[in-house]
Amino acid sequence: MKTLQTEVLVIGGGATGTGVARDLAMRGFKTILVEKRDLTVGTTGRYHGLLHSGGRYVVKDPQTARECIEENRVLRRIMPFCIEDTGGYFVGTPWDDPEYAPQFVAGCRAAGIPVEEVAINQMLREEPLLNPMITRCFRVPDAAADSFLAADANVESARQYGAQILTYHHALELIREDDRIKGAHCLDLVGDDQIRILADMVINASGAWAGKIAASAGIPVRIIAGKGTMIAANHRIVNTVINRCKLPGDGDILVPIHTVAVIGTTDVPVEDPDRFAIQPWEVDLMLEEGEKIIPGFKEMRMLRAWAGVRPLYQETQASDTRDISRAFVLLDHQGRDGVSGLVTITSGKWTTYRQMAEATVDLVCSKLGVERVCSTHLEALPKPGYLHGKKAASRGTANSAETTLHAPESRGYHQLGAPLREIERGQAYGDLVCECELATLAEVQEAIQAGAQTIDDVRRDVRLGMGPCQGGFCTYRVTGLLHAIHHPPVEKSNVALRDFLQERWKGLLPVLWGQQLRQERLNMLIYHSLLNVAGLPGPKASPLAAEMYAEPERGRAAPLGQTAVTEPELTTASPGGQATGKVSASSPTLDVLIVGAGLAGLTAAWQLARRGKRVRVISQGWGANHWHAGCIDVLGQQPSDRASAPAGLNEVLHHWIAASPEHPYALAGLQPLEAALEAFKELCAAAGYPLLGSLERNWSLPTAAGAARPTCLAPQMMTAGDLARPEPALIVGFERFHDFYPRLVADNLSAQGIPARGVSLELPILERLRFVSGRLLAGLFEGEDFQAQVAEALASEIKRRGLLSTDFERVGFPAVLGLNCPLEVKGEMEALLGRPVFEIPGLPPSIPGMRLHNLLVDEIERHGGRVYDGMAALSADREGRRIGTVWSEAASRRKANRARAYVLATGEFLGGGFATRPGGLPREGLFDLPVAGPDQGRPWFREEFLAPGGHPLFRAGVQVNKRFQPVDRNGDPLYENLYATGSLLAGCDVVQERSLEGVALVSGFLVGNRIDQT
Amino acid sequence: MTAPQPSHLPHFPVEISLDQCIKCNICTTVCPVSAVTDLFPGPKYEGPQAGRFRTPDQLNPDHSVDYCSGCRVCNMACPTGVKIAEMNARARARMVEQGEFSLRNRLRNNVLARSELAGKIGQPLAPLANLALANPLLRELIAAVIGVHRHAPLPTFARQRFTRWFRRRQDGSRPARQVVYFHGCATEYYEPRVGRAAIQVLERNGFEVIVPPQNCCGLPLLSNGEFGAARRYHASNVRHLAAYARQGIPIVGTSTSCTLTLKEEAPELLDMHDPDTRLLAENVFDLNEFLLDLLERGELDTDFQPLPATLPYHAACQYKAHRLGRPAVELLDMIPGLLILESKAACCGIAGTYGYKVEKYDIAMRVGRDLFDFVQQSGAPVAVCDSETCRWQITHATGLPSIHPVELIAAAYGMRGEGGVERVMSET
C-alpha cells in the first residue's frame, strides 16, 4: 500500500476543508487534503448561494450575525470574483409580524450591519415582481456567492503554497494508535488503490460526515444531519436577495445566484447524510412561500430541486434543529476525549468558513507548538485556471461595429452579464458547449484537463448543464469532448454520459411539471430515441455515479386514472382577460381545421387536401418533425441487437397489437398502417426524396452517439449506414461543428462489431465563421465549392492518419447534407469520395426532419390547403354535440376558425397538447378532453431516466374509438365532428416505443381519409 | 383552455416568456438573418438565452442583438410561444439607453426612424428632394457621413400629401356607418395612391371615411430602440384615436406595419396597458381583415370585375405577425381571373429601417434573394405586398413596380388605377 507522509491531513473538500487547507499552506504547513468525491459535493455545493450580511440572525443569534458581517467584508475583499454584489432586502409581507421590523433594525445596528429603509415604490421600481402588498423594506449588504468557485479558488491558493489536494480519495478510517491519531486510510476511487496518509495532525472537516470519521477512531461526535431542500426558478426573477423580515423559518429567502433564483429552505433532521429524500410537502412549501414574495411564483418554471444536509453538532439532545446554535464548533479531541492528533471543525455558515479555518489552524499551531499568523484575510484569492477559458476563446478581432463602453467590473465583483460580454469580445458564439450557461469549448477543455473525473465535476466548474435544458444538449457534447481529449475506452465515455443524465434527472424529478416536464420530454426524445444512449456498450452506471435521493413519501403527484371524469366545460365566452374586443373574421367555411403541424396533423391535412377538402392547419410553431431523426419509426421498442437478425417487424407488430389492444395500432389495424406507409413513400419518391424500407424489417441505423437505432422507413440519405451490413465505415465530423463527434461514433460502432474510424476536419471556410450550425452546414453543402473542400480535407486527413483505402467502404456524415437538394449533394459527395455516403441524424434541429416537413407542406399547399405557424389555438366553442369554432391567438384579438370538422394533433407533453401544473393532473389544453392514464396508484416517473419500460405518465392520452374520435367513459364520441391523432392518443408512449412517426402517420392517414360529411 | 402562462398575465414583462424556451433551436434554423450572416448568432442566443444574463442595472454588452431585424419569423416558428423578437427589441432599447451605440449610428438610426419628420421636410420640396436623393454623389456622402447605404431603396416623395387630397374632396353623401382610416407615413408622404384606393374601396362599401389627426405610429423608433420617442408618438395616437374606438368606430389601415404597431408592438414593447391603449389596440384592423369581416357578415360588395392576371404576392413579416393567416390572399382570391402566386420566402430583408443601414444593406439583400428570384421568375408586370418598405425593397431588387392588395380590389371595383396597377389593368 502506498504511504504518504505530511504534517497536516485535512479530511473534507467543502468550504471548511479547502479554507483550512489554504490557511495551513499559507502558514507553511505541509498539507494534504482528501475529499471522497469532487470538491463541494457535500453541503457546500448544495447551499443557497448566499453571502450573509448577518441580518437573518440579528434577533435570534447576534453572535453569528456579527461573525457574518465581519466575514462578509473580508470575503468581498479576497474573493470578489466569487461574489455578485446583489444587495439584500428584508421585506415585511402581510404574513410577517410587524413587530419584528423594529427589532430587526435595532439588531442590525447593534451588530454593526449597515441597514437602510427603502420606500416601497422605490423597491418596486428596482424589483417589479415583488409583492405589492409588502409594507416595509430594508436594504442590507447581502450578496450572492458561488461556493464552487470559492472552493476552487481556495484550492488554487493552497496549491500555490505547496499543498496537495487529492479528490476522489475516500478517507475510510482514521489510523489510531493508543491515544494518538496518526493519519488515515484512504481509498483512491479512480485508481482503485488503498493509500495510507500519515500526519502529525488530522483535521476532520468532513461536515455532516464528521461523526462517521470520528467514530472510525472510537471517538463519539454526534452530528445531526439537518436536511434543507431548495428549488431554483428558471431565471433571475429578482436581482436582489430577498429575505422575509421575520424570525428565521422555512422558505423565507430568495437568492438570485448566477442565472437562477433559489428559494429555500427547509430543516428536517435525517438519519443518514448520504441518503435522504426530497419530500413533496417541502416542494409545496417552497412554492407557497415563494408565492408570498412573488405573486405568480407558482406558475413560473421551476428548474430543479436539490437538498443538502447541514451538519449540526450537539452536545445535548435538542429536538428542534433550528434552535441549535449556529456558531461553529471546534473540537480539540485531546482535551475532550483524551486523543491527540485530531481536531474536528464543523457546523457554521458558509459565510464564515474562513474564520472557521482561521480558528482551526490557530488551534493546530498551538497544538504543534508553533506561532504562525493567519493571513488568509489579507491576501486575495487567485482565479482558477478554467476561468480564463472564456478569455482564451478568441475568434478574430473584437467586435468593432459599435464603440464598446464596458463597465469595468467594479471592485472585481462578478457580474451576471460577464459571460455574455466575454463571448462577444471573443466572438465565441460558435464555441459554446453549454449554450444555456454560455460555457465555452476552451473552458470545458480546461476543466476536463484540470482533472474532472465525471461530467458532474465539469458542471461544478463551468456550470455546464445547469441551465434550462438541464444538460439536454451539452451532455452529448461534453461526452464527445471527453472522448476526444482523453481517448478512454469508449465504455467509459458512454457511462459518463449515462451517469450525468441520471444525475440531472435526480434533481428534476421533484419539480417535473409544466415547462420543465416539456423540456425533459425533449431530452428523452434526444437521449432515448435519437441517440439511443441506453443501447451503448458499457455498464449502466459507474462507481462514480452520483447518489440518487431516496424515494419520497407518497405525496402530491396524484396517481393516474383519476383524471377528469366530468364532461369538459366548453364555454362560448371568451377566456381570460385579454383580447375580448372586436373579433376578427374567419374565412369562408373550411371543411376541416387541423390543430397542430406535426406529422399527424400534416398527414391528415395532406390526405384531406388530396381528396379536395378545404383544410387549414394552425399551429403554435413547428414541432417534433424538426427534432427527430427524419425517419419513420413504426416500432422499435427493443433497440435492435445488431448481432441477431431482428424478427420481422410485421410479426412483432402482430404480437404487439394482440398484447396491447388499446394501442393506436390496434385501433387502426395493420392494413391501414401499411397503406399509410406506402402512400408516404410514394409522396416522398415523387418529391425526389425517396424513403426506403417496409414492414418486413426495421433498419438498424447508427445514431450520433454510435448506438444502433431501429427504424422502419429511412431516407435514401441514410441507408448506406445500415448496421446490419458489415462494411467498415469512416465517420466524418467538423472541428467547428459541435453537434457531432465522429470519434465517439466510430469507437462505439467498433465496440459493437462494425469497424469504424472517426476523423474531424478543419476547413478554412468554417474557421472563418463565428458559428457553425447544422443549418449553415446544410446550406454550404449545397455548393460545389464546399463539397470539393470537404473531399480535399478528408483526403489529406486520411493520409495524415495513415488510413488505407481498404480501411473504410462507406463514409458517414452528420445529417447536414443539404436541405433543398440532398440527393444531389449525396451524389456529388459519393462521386468525390468514391464510396457510398450516409447521414447520421443527431441533436435537434433536424435537417432530415425539416425535409419531410417541407415536402408535406408543399404537397398540402399544392392541393390548396394552408398551413400556418404562429397561430396558437386558445379555446373552442361547443354547439351542442359539435365543435363550433376554434379560437386562435392573433395580435390583440382572437381569430375564429370555423370548420365542419376538427382534428386535434397537438401532441402530448412534447408537442404541448398536454400540460401539467404543480400538484395537478395532465390536462388536454384545447378541448379539455379527458386524459386517461393506464393504471391507478402508480408513480408518474421512474427513478431511472433511461428506464427500459419508460415512464408511466407518458402512456397517458386521449382515448378514441376506431374512427379516432375522442370518447367518454362509455366509449361514445364526445363530439360528432372532432377527431384526434398522433402522440396524444392513449395507450402509447411514442418515445419509449419508438413509434412516433408510425402512430402519427396511421392515425393522420385514417382520419384524413375517413372524414367525409360533417 | 390552455394553462395560463405567466407571460399572459398582464403585469409580467415580456421577458418572462423566456421561461418557455426548451432550447430546441427551431427559431435559429428559420431565422433569415442568421442564415446569411454570422454577425447574428441567432434568435435563441439573443433572446431567451442571453436574456437570462441581462439585468436592468448592468450594461448590456451584447451588440450582436442589433443585427436582429425584428422580422418575427422566430416567434411564429417557436413551439412554446417565446416572445423572442420582443425580447431582442427591448434589449436593443436598453443598449440605446445605456449609450452603447456610437454617436454616428444613433444619429443615423434616428434620421431613418423619423419618417414623419422626413416626410414633413422632404415632401414640400418633392421634385427637388427626389432629385437630390437620386444623386449618386450625394448618396455616397450620405453613406459616409450618416450611414445610410448608397443603394438603399429610399422612396420618392409624392407630389401631394394624402391628407391634402383627402381634405379637398368633399363627398356629399352621409352614409350611416363610419370608419377611421389610419394612413401612416408611407401613404401620407410617398404613396398617397394606396390611400386613395383604400378610401374608394371603403366608400364603395357604404362607409364614410374619417381621417382624423394622427401621427407616425412610431414603429421605426421602436425598431431602433428609441423607446422614449416611440412612447410619445404612440400616446399621441391613443389620444387622437381612442375616442373613435369608444364610439365603436373601427380604425382601419393599409400599412401592415402601422396596424401591427397599434395593435400589439407598441403596447407590448413599451409596457403600455392602460385602458385607452388597449381599447385602441382592439379596434385597429388591417384593411383586408376588415373587408373579410364584412364578407363574413354578407356585407361586402362582391361585384368584382375580372382581372385576369397572375401576380406574385409576398406576405410581409409584419403581415404574418398579425397571425390572421393570409387575409389579403383570401380576399384577392375572390376576384375573377386573378391568380395569386404566393412566395415562400420568409423575409424580403428590408425589415423596416434595417436594410437601409450601411452595415446591414448587404445582409438584407441576401436575406431577400429567394423572394427576388421568385418575383422575377413570375414574369408578372407587378408584385403585390401589404408592407410599404417591402414594396420598395422588391422594386429596388427586381425592377418591378409593386402595389398594395387594396389597389387590386379598387381596380376590380372598376375604379381608375394609378401607378403599378395600371399595368395590370392594361393587360386585361
PDB file of C-alpha atoms in Angstrom, chain A residues 84 129 234-236 239 258-260 294-296 299-301 303 399 401-407 415-417 419-421 423-424 427 429 432 435-438 466-469 473 515 518-519 522 575-588 616 619-623 626-627 768-771 775-776 844-845 850 857-858 861 866 868-871 873-875 888-893 895 898 911 915 917 925-926 928, chain B residues 1-6 8-9 11-13 15-16 18-26 28-30 34-35 37-42 44-46 49-50 52-67 73 75-81 83 98-102 105 108 248-250 260 263-264 278 280-286 289 292-296 321-326 329-330 333 342 344 359-360:
ATOM      1  CA  GLU A  84     -22.131  39.175  -7.082  1.00  0.00           C
ATOM      2  CA  LEU A 129     -42.123  41.419  -9.410  1.00  0.00           C
ATOM      3  CA  ASN A 234     -35.503  29.009 -14.172  1.00  0.00           C
ATOM      4  CA  HIS A 235     -34.292  32.567 -14.326  1.00  0.00           C
ATOM      5  CA  ARG A 236     -33.406  35.588 -12.271  1.00  0.00           C
ATOM      6  CA  ASN A 239     -31.743  40.640  -8.769  1.00  0.00           C
ATOM      7  CA  HIS A 258     -25.960  33.409 -11.477  1.00  0.00           C
ATOM      8  CA  THR A 259     -28.827  32.839 -13.875  1.00  0.00           C
ATOM      9  CA  VAL A 260     -31.388  31.443 -11.441  1.00  0.00           C
ATOM     10  CA  ILE A 294     -43.518  36.987  -5.746  1.00  0.00           C
ATOM     11  CA  PRO A 295     -47.183  36.693  -6.727  1.00  0.00           C
ATOM     12  CA  GLY A 296     -47.341  34.269  -9.625  1.00  0.00           C
ATOM     13  CA  GLU A 299     -46.851  29.439 -12.230  1.00  0.00           C
ATOM     14  CA  MET A 300     -43.238  30.058 -13.091  1.00  0.00           C
ATOM     15  CA  ARG A 301     -40.918  27.471 -14.416  1.00  0.00           C
ATOM     16  CA  LEU A 303     -35.748  24.367 -12.942  1.00  0.00           C
ATOM     17  CA  ASN A 399     -16.429  43.493 -32.353  1.00  0.00           C
ATOM     18  CA  ALA A 401     -19.122  47.740 -35.156  1.00  0.00           C
ATOM     19  CA  GLU A 402     -20.034  49.960 -32.276  1.00  0.00           C
ATOM     20  CA  THR A 403     -17.914  51.564 -29.611  1.00  0.00           C
ATOM     21  CA  THR A 404     -17.785  49.449 -26.550  1.00  0.00           C
ATOM     22  CA  LEU A 405     -18.389  51.013 -23.249  1.00  0.00           C
ATOM     23  CA  HIS A 406     -17.806  48.096 -20.951  1.00  0.00           C
ATOM     24  CA  ALA A 407     -18.184  48.967 -17.339  1.00  0.00           C
ATOM     25  CA  GLN A 415     -21.431  40.430 -12.923  1.00  0.00           C
ATOM     26  CA  LEU A 416     -24.244  38.408 -14.359  1.00  0.00           C
ATOM     27  CA  GLY A 417     -23.583  39.692 -17.839  1.00  0.00           C
ATOM     28  CA  PRO A 419     -20.055  35.657 -19.700  1.00  0.00           C
ATOM     29  CA  LEU A 420     -22.141  37.377 -22.336  1.00  0.00           C
ATOM     30  CA  ARG A 421     -19.589  40.131 -22.635  1.00  0.00           C
ATOM     31  CA  ILE A 423     -18.314  35.746 -25.583  1.00  0.00           C
ATOM     32  CA  GLU A 424     -18.980  38.906 -27.518  1.00  0.00           C
ATOM     33  CA  GLN A 427     -16.768  36.360 -30.834  1.00  0.00           C
ATOM     34  CA  TYR A 429     -20.802  32.306 -30.233  1.00  0.00           C
ATOM     35  CA  LEU A 432     -20.412  27.044 -26.856  1.00  0.00           C
ATOM     36  CA  GLU A 435     -25.406  27.124 -24.590  1.00  0.00           C
ATOM     37  CA  CYS A 436     -27.713  27.791 -21.663  1.00  0.00           C
ATOM     38  CA  GLU A 437     -24.926  28.798 -19.327  1.00  0.00           C
ATOM     39  CA  LEU A 438     -22.540  30.021 -22.011  1.00  0.00           C
ATOM     40  CA  MET A 466     -27.204  23.964 -15.030  1.00  0.00           C
ATOM     41  CA  GLY A 467     -29.434  25.925 -17.355  1.00  0.00           C
ATOM     42  CA  PRO A 468     -32.982  25.460 -18.596  1.00  0.00           C
ATOM     43  CA  CYS A 469     -32.302  22.379 -20.663  1.00  0.00           C
ATOM     44  CA  PHE A 473     -27.761  19.342 -25.414  1.00  0.00           C
ATOM     45  CA  GLN A 515     -42.346  23.675 -18.972  1.00  0.00           C
ATOM     46  CA  ARG A 518     -41.817  19.541 -21.584  1.00  0.00           C
ATOM     47  CA  GLN A 519     -38.091  20.149 -21.634  1.00  0.00           C
ATOM     48  CA  LEU A 522     -37.491  16.658 -25.417  1.00  0.00           C
ATOM     49  CA  PRO A 575     -61.404  33.065 -21.930  1.00  0.00           C
ATOM     50  CA  GLY A 576     -59.024  35.176 -19.961  1.00  0.00           C
ATOM     51  CA  GLY A 577     -58.992  38.917 -19.846  1.00  0.00           C
ATOM     52  CA  GLN A 578     -57.168  39.899 -22.931  1.00  0.00           C
ATOM     53  CA  ALA A 579     -58.449  40.095 -26.451  1.00  0.00           C
ATOM     54  CA  THR A 580     -62.109  40.452 -25.670  1.00  0.00           C
ATOM     55  CA  GLY A 581     -62.633  43.209 -28.153  1.00  0.00           C
ATOM     56  CA  LYS A 582     -63.650  43.025 -31.704  1.00  0.00           C
ATOM     57  CA  VAL A 583     -63.397  39.590 -33.076  1.00  0.00           C
ATOM     58  CA  SER A 584     -61.600  39.068 -36.288  1.00  0.00           C
ATOM     59  CA  ALA A 585     -63.380  37.482 -39.186  1.00  0.00           C
ATOM     60  CA  SER A 586     -62.956  33.911 -40.136  1.00  0.00           C
ATOM     61  CA  SER A 587     -62.763  32.958 -43.739  1.00  0.00           C
ATOM     62  CA  PRO A 588     -65.464  31.188 -45.710  1.00  0.00           C
ATOM     63  CA  ARG A 616     -56.313  24.676 -42.753  1.00  0.00           C
ATOM     64  CA  SER A 619     -50.006  25.541 -35.132  1.00  0.00           C
ATOM     65  CA  GLN A 620     -48.061  27.296 -32.467  1.00  0.00           C
ATOM     66  CA  GLY A 621     -44.758  26.910 -34.206  1.00  0.00           C
ATOM     67  CA  TRP A 622     -43.173  23.730 -35.536  1.00  0.00           C
ATOM     68  CA  GLY A 623     -42.518  20.561 -33.637  1.00  0.00           C
ATOM     69  CA  HIS A 626     -37.922  19.397 -36.593  1.00  0.00           C
ATOM     70  CA  TRP A 627     -36.374  17.470 -33.714  1.00  0.00           C
ATOM     71  CA  ARG A 768     -13.512  31.975 -40.505  1.00  0.00           C
ATOM     72  CA  LEU A 769     -17.132  31.788 -39.383  1.00  0.00           C
ATOM     73  CA  ARG A 770     -18.216  32.901 -35.957  1.00  0.00           C
ATOM     74  CA  PHE A 771     -20.518  29.936 -35.564  1.00  0.00           C
ATOM     75  CA  ARG A 775     -28.496  24.653 -40.878  1.00  0.00           C
ATOM     76  CA  LEU A 776     -25.487  26.571 -42.035  1.00  0.00           C
ATOM     77  CA  PRO A 844     -32.058  18.844 -32.916  1.00  0.00           C
ATOM     78  CA  PRO A 845     -32.835  20.735 -35.035  1.00  0.00           C
ATOM     79  CA  MET A 850     -37.246  19.557 -41.913  1.00  0.00           C
ATOM     80  CA  VAL A 857     -46.359  21.287 -46.500  1.00  0.00           C
ATOM     81  CA  ASP A 858     -45.628  21.736 -50.194  1.00  0.00           C
ATOM     82  CA  GLU A 861     -50.422  23.698 -50.378  1.00  0.00           C
ATOM     83  CA  ARG A 866     -52.997  26.158 -45.876  1.00  0.00           C
ATOM     84  CA  TYR A 868     -49.936  28.446 -40.654  1.00  0.00           C
ATOM     85  CA  ASP A 869     -47.421  28.662 -37.881  1.00  0.00           C
ATOM     86  CA  GLY A 870     -47.637  31.285 -35.186  1.00  0.00           C
ATOM     87  CA  MET A 871     -51.340  30.613 -34.655  1.00  0.00           C
ATOM     88  CA  ALA A 873     -55.149  27.550 -30.615  1.00  0.00           C
ATOM     89  CA  LEU A 874     -56.570  29.008 -27.447  1.00  0.00           C
ATOM     90  CA  SER A 875     -60.017  27.574 -26.852  1.00  0.00           C
ATOM     91  CA  SER A 888     -56.593  31.057 -32.203  1.00  0.00           C
ATOM     92  CA  GLU A 889     -54.329  33.768 -30.918  1.00  0.00           C
ATOM     93  CA  ALA A 890     -53.871  36.835 -33.096  1.00  0.00           C
ATOM     94  CA  ALA A 891     -52.443  40.273 -32.468  1.00  0.00           C
ATOM     95  CA  SER A 892     -54.651  41.918 -29.833  1.00  0.00           C
ATOM     96  CA  ARG A 893     -57.576  39.603 -30.509  1.00  0.00           C
ATOM     97  CA  LYS A 895     -59.288  34.697 -34.579  1.00  0.00           C
ATOM     98  CA  ARG A 898     -64.773  27.705 -38.231  1.00  0.00           C
ATOM     99  CA  GLY A 911     -45.894  18.883 -28.575  1.00  0.00           C
ATOM    100  CA  ALA A 915     -49.938  20.482 -19.783  1.00  0.00           C
ATOM    101  CA  ARG A 917     -49.126  22.231 -13.119  1.00  0.00           C
ATOM    102  CA  GLY A 925     -55.356  22.139 -23.295  1.00  0.00           C
ATOM    103  CA  LEU A 926     -57.734  22.906 -26.131  1.00  0.00           C
ATOM    104  CA  ASP A 928     -60.351  19.820 -22.275  1.00  0.00           C
TER     105      ASP A 928
ATOM    106  CA  MET B   1     -58.470  26.309 -22.009  1.00  0.00           C
ATOM    107  CA  THR B   2     -54.718  26.254 -22.298  1.00  0.00           C
ATOM    108  CA  ALA B   3     -52.900  26.545 -18.977  1.00  0.00           C
ATOM    109  CA  PRO B   4     -52.109  30.152 -18.123  1.00  0.00           C
ATOM    110  CA  GLN B   5     -48.523  31.071 -18.733  1.00  0.00           C
ATOM    111  CA  PRO B   6     -47.027  33.908 -16.761  1.00  0.00           C
ATOM    112  CA  HIS B   8     -50.150  36.003 -20.495  1.00  0.00           C
ATOM    113  CA  LEU B   9     -50.588  37.749 -17.200  1.00  0.00           C
ATOM    114  CA  HIS B  11     -48.274  42.510 -15.010  1.00  0.00           C
ATOM    115  CA  PHE B  12     -45.388  40.308 -16.076  1.00  0.00           C
ATOM    116  CA  PRO B  13     -42.926  41.778 -18.550  1.00  0.00           C
ATOM    117  CA  GLU B  15     -39.055  38.782 -20.812  1.00  0.00           C
ATOM    118  CA  ILE B  16     -40.710  36.190 -18.623  1.00  0.00           C
ATOM    119  CA  LEU B  18     -38.035  33.119 -21.870  1.00  0.00           C
ATOM    120  CA  ASP B  19     -39.076  30.502 -19.331  1.00  0.00           C
ATOM    121  CA  GLN B  20     -40.919  28.739 -22.088  1.00  0.00           C
ATOM    122  CA  CYS B  21     -37.832  28.112 -24.168  1.00  0.00           C
ATOM    123  CA  ILE B  22     -36.867  24.454 -24.405  1.00  0.00           C
ATOM    124  CA  LYS B  23     -33.659  25.289 -26.310  1.00  0.00           C
ATOM    125  CA  CYS B  24     -34.728  23.376 -29.370  1.00  0.00           C
ATOM    126  CA  ASN B  25     -33.184  25.871 -31.832  1.00  0.00           C
ATOM    127  CA  ILE B  26     -36.054  25.746 -34.307  1.00  0.00           C
ATOM    128  CA  THR B  28     -32.390  29.647 -35.231  1.00  0.00           C
ATOM    129  CA  THR B  29     -32.991  27.393 -38.210  1.00  0.00           C
ATOM    130  CA  VAL B  30     -35.747  29.597 -39.582  1.00  0.00           C
ATOM    131  CA  SER B  34     -28.527  34.103 -39.244  1.00  0.00           C
ATOM    132  CA  ALA B  35     -28.929  32.028 -42.392  1.00  0.00           C
ATOM    133  CA  THR B  37     -24.577  36.189 -41.874  1.00  0.00           C
ATOM    134  CA  ASP B  38     -22.600  35.078 -38.868  1.00  0.00           C
ATOM    135  CA  LEU B  39     -22.839  38.517 -37.304  1.00  0.00           C
ATOM    136  CA  PHE B  40     -26.118  37.382 -35.799  1.00  0.00           C
ATOM    137  CA  PRO B  41     -25.788  34.278 -33.667  1.00  0.00           C
ATOM    138  CA  GLY B  42     -29.479  33.603 -33.841  1.00  0.00           C
ATOM    139  CA  LYS B  44     -32.365  31.730 -29.383  1.00  0.00           C
ATOM    140  CA  TYR B  45     -28.959  33.057 -28.422  1.00  0.00           C
ATOM    141  CA  GLU B  46     -30.071  36.675 -28.395  1.00  0.00           C
ATOM    142  CA  GLN B  49     -30.647  32.616 -23.776  1.00  0.00           C
ATOM    143  CA  ALA B  50     -28.905  35.969 -23.378  1.00  0.00           C
ATOM    144  CA  ARG B  52     -31.038  35.134 -18.551  1.00  0.00           C
ATOM    145  CA  PHE B  53     -27.808  37.115 -18.348  1.00  0.00           C
ATOM    146  CA  ARG B  54     -29.290  40.590 -18.508  1.00  0.00           C
ATOM    147  CA  THR B  55     -30.194  42.731 -15.532  1.00  0.00           C
ATOM    148  CA  PRO B  56     -31.601  46.226 -15.765  1.00  0.00           C
ATOM    149  CA  ASP B  57     -28.771  47.817 -13.864  1.00  0.00           C
ATOM    150  CA  GLN B  58     -25.890  46.249 -15.733  1.00  0.00           C
ATOM    151  CA  LEU B  59     -24.615  47.319 -19.090  1.00  0.00           C
ATOM    152  CA  ASN B  60     -25.898  45.079 -21.823  1.00  0.00           C
ATOM    153  CA  PRO B  61     -22.744  44.186 -23.642  1.00  0.00           C
ATOM    154  CA  ASP B  62     -24.258  42.203 -26.401  1.00  0.00           C
ATOM    155  CA  HIS B  63     -24.025  44.210 -29.577  1.00  0.00           C
ATOM    156  CA  SER B  64     -24.944  41.370 -31.842  1.00  0.00           C
ATOM    157  CA  VAL B  65     -28.567  41.870 -30.849  1.00  0.00           C
ATOM    158  CA  ASP B  66     -28.566  44.881 -33.121  1.00  0.00           C
ATOM    159  CA  TYR B  67     -28.407  42.507 -36.069  1.00  0.00           C
ATOM    160  CA  VAL B  73     -40.194  34.680 -38.057  1.00  0.00           C
ATOM    161  CA  ASN B  75     -41.829  33.962 -32.850  1.00  0.00           C
ATOM    162  CA  MET B  76     -44.021  32.256 -35.396  1.00  0.00           C
ATOM    163  CA  ALA B  77     -41.960  29.105 -35.540  1.00  0.00           C
ATOM    164  CA  CYS B  78     -41.389  28.774 -31.806  1.00  0.00           C
ATOM    165  CA  PRO B  79     -43.342  25.785 -30.499  1.00  0.00           C
ATOM    166  CA  THR B  80     -43.607  27.110 -26.975  1.00  0.00           C
ATOM    167  CA  GLY B  81     -44.544  30.737 -27.541  1.00  0.00           C
ATOM    168  CA  LYS B  83     -41.564  36.189 -27.439  1.00  0.00           C
ATOM    169  CA  GLN B  98     -27.064  52.873 -21.917  1.00  0.00           C
ATOM    170  CA  GLY B  99     -25.274  54.672 -24.687  1.00  0.00           C
ATOM    171  CA  GLU B 100     -23.911  51.531 -26.316  1.00  0.00           C
ATOM    172  CA  PHE B 101     -24.464  52.855 -29.805  1.00  0.00           C
ATOM    173  CA  SER B 102     -21.926  55.125 -31.432  1.00  0.00           C
ATOM    174  CA  ASN B 105     -25.145  55.280 -35.610  1.00  0.00           C
ATOM    175  CA  ARG B 108     -28.341  57.679 -38.324  1.00  0.00           C
ATOM    176  CA  GLY B 248     -67.478  51.818 -31.843  1.00  0.00           C
ATOM    177  CA  ILE B 249     -65.880  53.233 -34.967  1.00  0.00           C
ATOM    178  CA  PRO B 250     -63.213  50.859 -36.262  1.00  0.00           C
ATOM    179  CA  LEU B 260     -49.476  45.834 -36.130  1.00  0.00           C
ATOM    180  CA  LYS B 263     -52.417  46.514 -32.172  1.00  0.00           C
ATOM    181  CA  GLU B 264     -49.505  44.947 -30.441  1.00  0.00           C
ATOM    182  CA  ARG B 278     -55.919  48.578 -25.080  1.00  0.00           C
ATOM    183  CA  LEU B 280     -57.331  51.294 -29.481  1.00  0.00           C
ATOM    184  CA  ALA B 281     -55.403  48.057 -29.931  1.00  0.00           C
ATOM    185  CA  GLU B 282     -58.567  46.033 -30.012  1.00  0.00           C
ATOM    186  CA  ASN B 283     -60.216  48.275 -32.550  1.00  0.00           C
ATOM    187  CA  VAL B 284     -57.483  48.560 -35.148  1.00  0.00           C
ATOM    188  CA  PHE B 285     -57.852  46.438 -38.247  1.00  0.00           C
ATOM    189  CA  ASP B 286     -55.820  45.615 -41.256  1.00  0.00           C
ATOM    190  CA  GLU B 289     -59.023  41.766 -42.282  1.00  0.00           C
ATOM    191  CA  LEU B 292     -63.143  39.834 -44.838  1.00  0.00           C
ATOM    192  CA  ASP B 293     -65.095  40.598 -41.732  1.00  0.00           C
ATOM    193  CA  LEU B 294     -67.672  42.321 -43.919  1.00  0.00           C
ATOM    194  CA  LEU B 295     -67.690  39.356 -46.242  1.00  0.00           C
ATOM    195  CA  GLU B 296     -68.363  37.029 -43.343  1.00  0.00           C
ATOM    196  CA  ALA B 321     -47.247  38.711 -37.446  1.00  0.00           C
ATOM    197  CA  HIS B 322     -50.888  39.749 -37.242  1.00  0.00           C
ATOM    198  CA  ARG B 323     -51.439  35.994 -37.004  1.00  0.00           C
ATOM    199  CA  LEU B 324     -54.576  36.064 -39.079  1.00  0.00           C
ATOM    200  CA  GLY B 325     -53.335  33.799 -41.813  1.00  0.00           C
ATOM    201  CA  ARG B 326     -53.406  35.416 -45.242  1.00  0.00           C
ATOM    202  CA  VAL B 329     -54.874  36.310 -50.416  1.00  0.00           C
ATOM    203  CA  GLU B 330     -58.310  35.165 -49.326  1.00  0.00           C
ATOM    204  CA  ASP B 333     -58.992  35.039 -54.455  1.00  0.00           C
ATOM    205  CA  GLU B 342     -47.552  33.201 -53.015  1.00  0.00           C
ATOM    206  CA  LYS B 344     -42.487  31.033 -49.758  1.00  0.00           C
ATOM    207  CA  GLU B 359     -23.638  47.707 -42.267  1.00  0.00           C
ATOM    208  CA  LYS B 360     -26.843  45.823 -42.952  1.00  0.00           C
TER     209      LYS B 360
END
